[in-house]
Short mmCIF file of C-alpha atoms in Angstrom, two decimals:
data_model
loop_
_atom_site.label_atom_id
_atom_site.label_comp_id
_atom_site.label_asym_id
_atom_site.label_seq_id
_atom_site.Cartn_x
_atom_site.Cartn_y
_atom_site.Cartn_z
CA UNK G 1 22.20 8.69 8.39
CA UNK G 2 21.07 5.08 9.09
CA UNK G 3 18.17 6.10 11.44
CA UNK G 4 17.01 3.45 13.52
CA UNK G 5 18.64 -0.38 13.06
CA UNK G 6 17.53 -3.11 14.65
CA UNK G 7 18.93 -6.65 14.68
CA UNK G 8 18.22 -9.47 13.94
CA UNK G 9 15.59 -9.41 11.57
CA UNK G 10 14.44 -13.03 12.40
CA UNK G 11 14.88 -15.08 15.22
CA UNK G 12 13.57 -18.62 16.44
CA UNK G 13 14.09 -19.17 19.96
CA UNK G 14 13.25 -22.44 22.28
CA UNK G 15 11.01 -21.90 25.24
CA UNK G 16 13.24 -20.90 28.17
CA UNK G 17 16.06 -19.19 25.95
CA UNK G 18 17.01 -15.50 26.81
CA UNK G 19 18.39 -13.41 23.85
CA UNK G 20 18.84 -9.63 23.32
CA UNK G 21 17.12 -7.55 20.62
CA UNK G 22 19.44 -4.96 19.46
CA UNK G 23 18.40 -1.29 18.86
CA UNK G 24 20.54 1.57 17.61
CA UNK G 25 19.82 5.09 16.18
CA UNK G 26 22.32 7.55 14.94
CA UNK G 27 20.02 10.90 15.01
CA UNK G 28 20.97 11.63 18.72
CA UNK G 29 17.52 11.42 19.77
CA UNK G 30 16.76 11.28 23.60
CA UNK G 31 13.69 9.09 23.41
CA UNK G 32 13.65 5.53 22.47
CA UNK G 33 11.08 2.65 22.94
CA UNK G 34 10.34 -1.00 22.14
CA UNK G 35 6.98 -1.92 20.82
CA UNK G 36 5.64 -5.44 20.20
CA UNK G 37 2.87 -5.83 17.35
CA UNK G 38 0.52 -8.54 17.19
CA UNK G 39 -2.46 -8.95 14.87
CA UNK G 40 -5.45 -6.72 15.74
CA UNK G 41 -3.73 -5.04 18.53
CA UNK G 42 -1.79 -2.67 16.99
CA UNK G 43 1.69 -1.70 18.94
CA UNK G 44 1.90 -1.89 22.51
CA UNK G 45 4.37 -0.24 24.22
CA UNK G 46 6.93 -2.45 26.29
CA UNK G 47 9.50 -0.32 27.72
CA UNK G 48 10.88 3.22 27.04
CA UNK G 49 13.69 5.59 27.79
CA UNK G 50 13.90 9.36 28.03
CA UNK G 51 17.48 9.47 27.69
CA UNK G 52 20.72 7.54 28.63
CA UNK G 53 20.57 6.06 32.06
CA UNK G 54 16.53 6.15 32.47
CA UNK G 55 14.17 3.72 31.53
CA UNK G 56 10.75 3.09 32.45
CA UNK G 57 7.86 0.37 31.97
CA UNK G 58 5.22 0.78 29.51
CA UNK G 59 1.95 -1.38 28.85
CA UNK G 60 3.32 -4.69 28.37
CA UNK G 61 6.84 -4.98 30.24
CA UNK G 62 6.36 -8.51 32.18
CA UNK G 63 9.16 -10.81 30.68
CA UNK G 64 11.42 -8.11 29.25
CA UNK G 65 14.41 -5.96 30.41
CA UNK G 66 15.93 -2.80 28.94
CA UNK G 67 18.85 -0.65 29.73
CA UNK G 68 20.24 2.58 28.22
CA UNK G 69 23.97 3.02 28.79
CA UNK G 70 24.28 5.37 25.69
CA UNK G 71 22.01 7.78 23.64
CA UNK G 72 22.59 5.60 20.72
CA UNK G 73 21.46 2.04 21.83
CA UNK G 74 18.58 0.51 23.49
CA UNK G 75 18.87 -3.07 23.88
CA UNK G 76 15.45 -5.37 24.71
CA UNK G 77 16.48 -8.52 26.70
CA UNK G 78 14.06 -11.68 26.93
CA UNK G 79 14.86 -13.03 30.12
CA UNK G 80 13.47 -16.40 29.55
CA UNK G 81 11.31 -16.82 26.09
CA UNK G 82 7.93 -17.80 26.18
CA UNK G 83 5.62 -18.78 23.12
CA UNK G 84 3.67 -15.44 24.19
CA UNK G 85 6.53 -13.44 23.20
CA UNK G 86 6.13 -14.47 19.55
CA UNK G 87 5.76 -11.05 17.76
CA UNK G 88 7.23 -8.52 15.59
CA UNK G 89 9.07 -5.94 17.63
CA UNK G 90 9.83 -2.65 16.61
CA UNK G 91 12.22 -0.37 18.13
CA UNK G 92 11.67 3.55 17.86
CA UNK G 93 13.30 6.71 18.64
CA UNK G 94 11.96 10.31 18.72
CA UNK G 95 12.93 14.08 18.88
CA UNK G 96 9.82 15.95 20.11
CA UNK G 97 6.60 14.10 19.12
CA UNK G 98 7.55 12.41 15.75
CA UNK G 99 8.53 8.60 16.21
CA UNK G 100 10.99 6.94 13.68
CA UNK G 101 10.58 3.13 13.64
CA UNK G 102 13.17 0.43 13.04
CA UNK G 103 12.55 -2.51 10.43
CA UNK G 104 11.23 -4.58 12.92
CA UNK G 105 12.44 -8.07 14.54
CA UNK G 106 10.11 -11.15 13.67
CA UNK G 107 10.61 -13.46 17.05
CA UNK G 108 9.10 -16.77 16.88
CA UNK G 109 9.33 -19.04 20.39
CA UNK G 110 8.66 -22.73 19.91
CA UNK V 1 -5.42 5.53 30.48
CA UNK V 2 -5.95 6.77 26.72
CA UNK V 3 -7.03 4.52 24.42
CA UNK V 4 -7.58 4.32 20.36
CA UNK V 5 -10.05 2.40 18.16
CA UNK V 6 -10.04 1.75 14.66
CA UNK V 7 -13.68 0.92 13.69
CA UNK V 8 -12.84 -1.84 10.67
CA UNK V 9 -10.00 -4.38 10.83
CA UNK V 10 -10.15 -4.95 7.21
CA UNK V 11 -11.40 -3.21 4.13
CA UNK V 12 -11.29 -4.21 0.72
CA UNK V 13 -11.74 -1.81 -2.51
CA UNK V 14 -11.06 -1.44 -5.79
CA UNK V 15 -8.53 1.05 -7.60
CA UNK V 16 -9.88 4.74 -7.92
CA UNK V 17 -12.33 4.16 -4.90
CA UNK V 18 -12.53 6.43 -1.98
CA UNK V 19 -10.96 5.44 1.09
CA UNK V 20 -12.05 6.61 4.74
CA UNK V 21 -10.58 4.86 7.92
CA UNK V 22 -12.15 5.50 11.18
CA UNK V 23 -10.22 6.53 14.26
CA UNK V 24 -11.50 7.51 17.97
CA UNK V 25 -9.68 8.08 21.02
CA UNK V 26 -10.49 8.45 24.45
CA UNK V 27 -8.77 11.02 26.42
CA UNK V 28 -9.81 14.00 27.79
CA UNK V 29 -6.52 16.38 27.68
CA UNK V 30 -4.45 17.78 24.79
CA UNK V 31 -3.13 15.21 22.65
CA UNK V 32 -1.14 14.95 19.33
CA UNK V 33 -2.67 12.78 16.72
CA UNK V 34 -0.72 10.57 13.92
CA UNK V 35 -1.56 7.86 11.26
CA UNK V 36 1.19 5.38 10.63
CA UNK V 37 1.16 3.19 7.63
CA UNK V 38 3.05 -0.28 7.31
CA UNK V 39 3.29 -1.49 3.78
CA UNK V 40 3.88 -5.17 3.70
CA UNK V 41 7.30 -6.47 5.10
CA UNK V 42 7.85 -2.94 6.09
CA UNK V 43 8.45 -0.81 9.02
CA UNK V 44 5.96 1.85 10.21
CA UNK V 45 6.27 5.27 8.05
CA UNK V 46 4.43 8.54 9.28
CA UNK V 47 1.75 9.30 6.81
CA UNK V 48 0.32 12.61 8.87
CA UNK V 49 0.17 14.12 12.01
CA UNK V 50 -2.02 16.76 13.85
CA UNK V 51 -0.43 18.86 16.82
CA UNK V 52 -2.69 21.99 16.46
CA UNK V 53 -4.17 24.58 14.25
CA UNK V 54 -6.13 23.72 11.17
CA UNK V 55 -8.01 20.34 11.86
CA UNK V 56 -7.61 19.28 8.34
CA UNK V 57 -4.21 17.83 7.55
CA UNK V 58 -2.57 16.73 4.56
CA UNK V 59 -0.24 14.06 4.34
CA UNK V 60 2.00 12.27 1.77
CA UNK V 61 0.62 10.37 -1.14
CA UNK V 62 -2.53 12.15 -1.31
CA UNK V 63 -4.01 11.28 2.07
CA UNK V 64 -5.69 13.74 4.61
CA UNK V 65 -7.19 13.24 7.84
CA UNK V 66 -9.71 15.53 9.84
CA UNK V 67 -9.60 16.15 13.65
CA UNK V 68 -12.99 16.48 15.20
CA UNK V 69 -12.22 17.32 18.76
CA UNK V 70 -16.12 17.05 19.77
CA UNK V 71 -16.21 13.70 18.55
CA UNK V 72 -12.70 12.72 19.39
CA UNK V 73 -12.00 11.57 16.05
CA UNK V 74 -9.25 11.51 13.58
CA UNK V 75 -10.51 9.99 10.32
CA UNK V 76 -8.22 9.28 7.55
CA UNK V 77 -9.16 9.64 4.04
CA UNK V 78 -8.18 9.38 0.03
CA UNK V 79 -10.29 10.23 -2.45
CA UNK V 80 -8.86 7.91 -5.22
CA UNK V 81 -6.77 5.07 -3.95
CA UNK V 82 -4.25 2.66 -6.00
CA UNK V 83 -3.24 -0.65 -5.72
CA UNK V 84 0.12 0.51 -3.93
CA UNK V 85 -1.89 1.86 -0.83
CA UNK V 86 -2.14 -1.88 0.07
CA UNK V 87 -0.97 -1.68 3.50
CA UNK V 88 -2.10 -1.89 7.25
CA UNK V 89 -2.81 1.71 8.63
CA UNK V 90 -2.53 2.77 12.23
CA UNK V 91 -3.84 5.48 13.99
CA UNK V 92 -1.91 6.67 17.36
CA UNK V 93 -2.31 9.33 20.05
CA UNK V 94 0.31 11.04 22.08
CA UNK V 95 -0.74 12.47 25.60
CA UNK V 96 0.61 15.92 25.01
CA UNK V 97 1.00 16.43 28.87
CA UNK V 98 2.74 13.45 29.67
CA UNK V 99 6.63 12.92 29.69
CA UNK V 100 8.30 11.26 26.93
CA UNK V 101 6.62 10.49 23.84
CA UNK V 102 4.54 7.50 24.46
CA UNK V 103 2.39 6.63 21.61
CA UNK V 104 -1.05 4.51 22.08
CA UNK V 105 -1.80 2.81 18.83
CA UNK V 106 -5.08 1.57 17.58
CA UNK V 107 -5.52 -2.07 16.48
CA UNK V 108 -4.87 -1.33 12.70
CA UNK V 109 -6.84 -1.63 9.66
CA UNK V 110 -5.77 -3.68 7.01
CA UNK V 111 -6.44 -2.08 3.56
CA UNK V 112 -6.61 -4.10 0.40
CA UNK V 113 -6.91 -2.43 -3.04
CA UNK V 114 -7.65 -4.84 -6.01
CA UNK V 115 -6.15 -3.60 -9.24
#
């Protein structure tokens, strides 16, 4: 079992560029979510999905899109990157109430 | 909306000292409570969790936490820390009545254990 796999691990973008952060899990979990981690603010929920075809907004959704076409994959899209989106992004999947996190993607927007 | 606050942003202590990290949450309903740890350069790992039953829960690596419902608190403790406990610790809460598994995190506490 690989668990939750995120790619890439590091990324530098220019302001205005778009990109997709990938997240895949092999545990057949229904619930998946994306968080961003910023110093002193803990992790904040961006978007989440309770199953294939169902997504919803979290606490800080602006500037991000998600889709869930399969149970395994939950990509996060940055439509037009801004410096305020410089952060570490974590994908998580869960069955029941325990969440399992990926290794994170460190994104810098210049 | 629920919120989680962790009282200390940074804690520095020596090996063998005792550690206690405070966590308070604001939500009137039924919650599940978690402590996660993030070692330098790594992802979050679950230390311990509380769903119901005995309010004193024991986790991995000698950590324990006590749920005090009347104080809306879930403080983390370890009697004797090691250098390898240097990490950032996050308290998190999940509203049991809400759909899905949305976790609300505290701001984190960076713990530095000096050898």
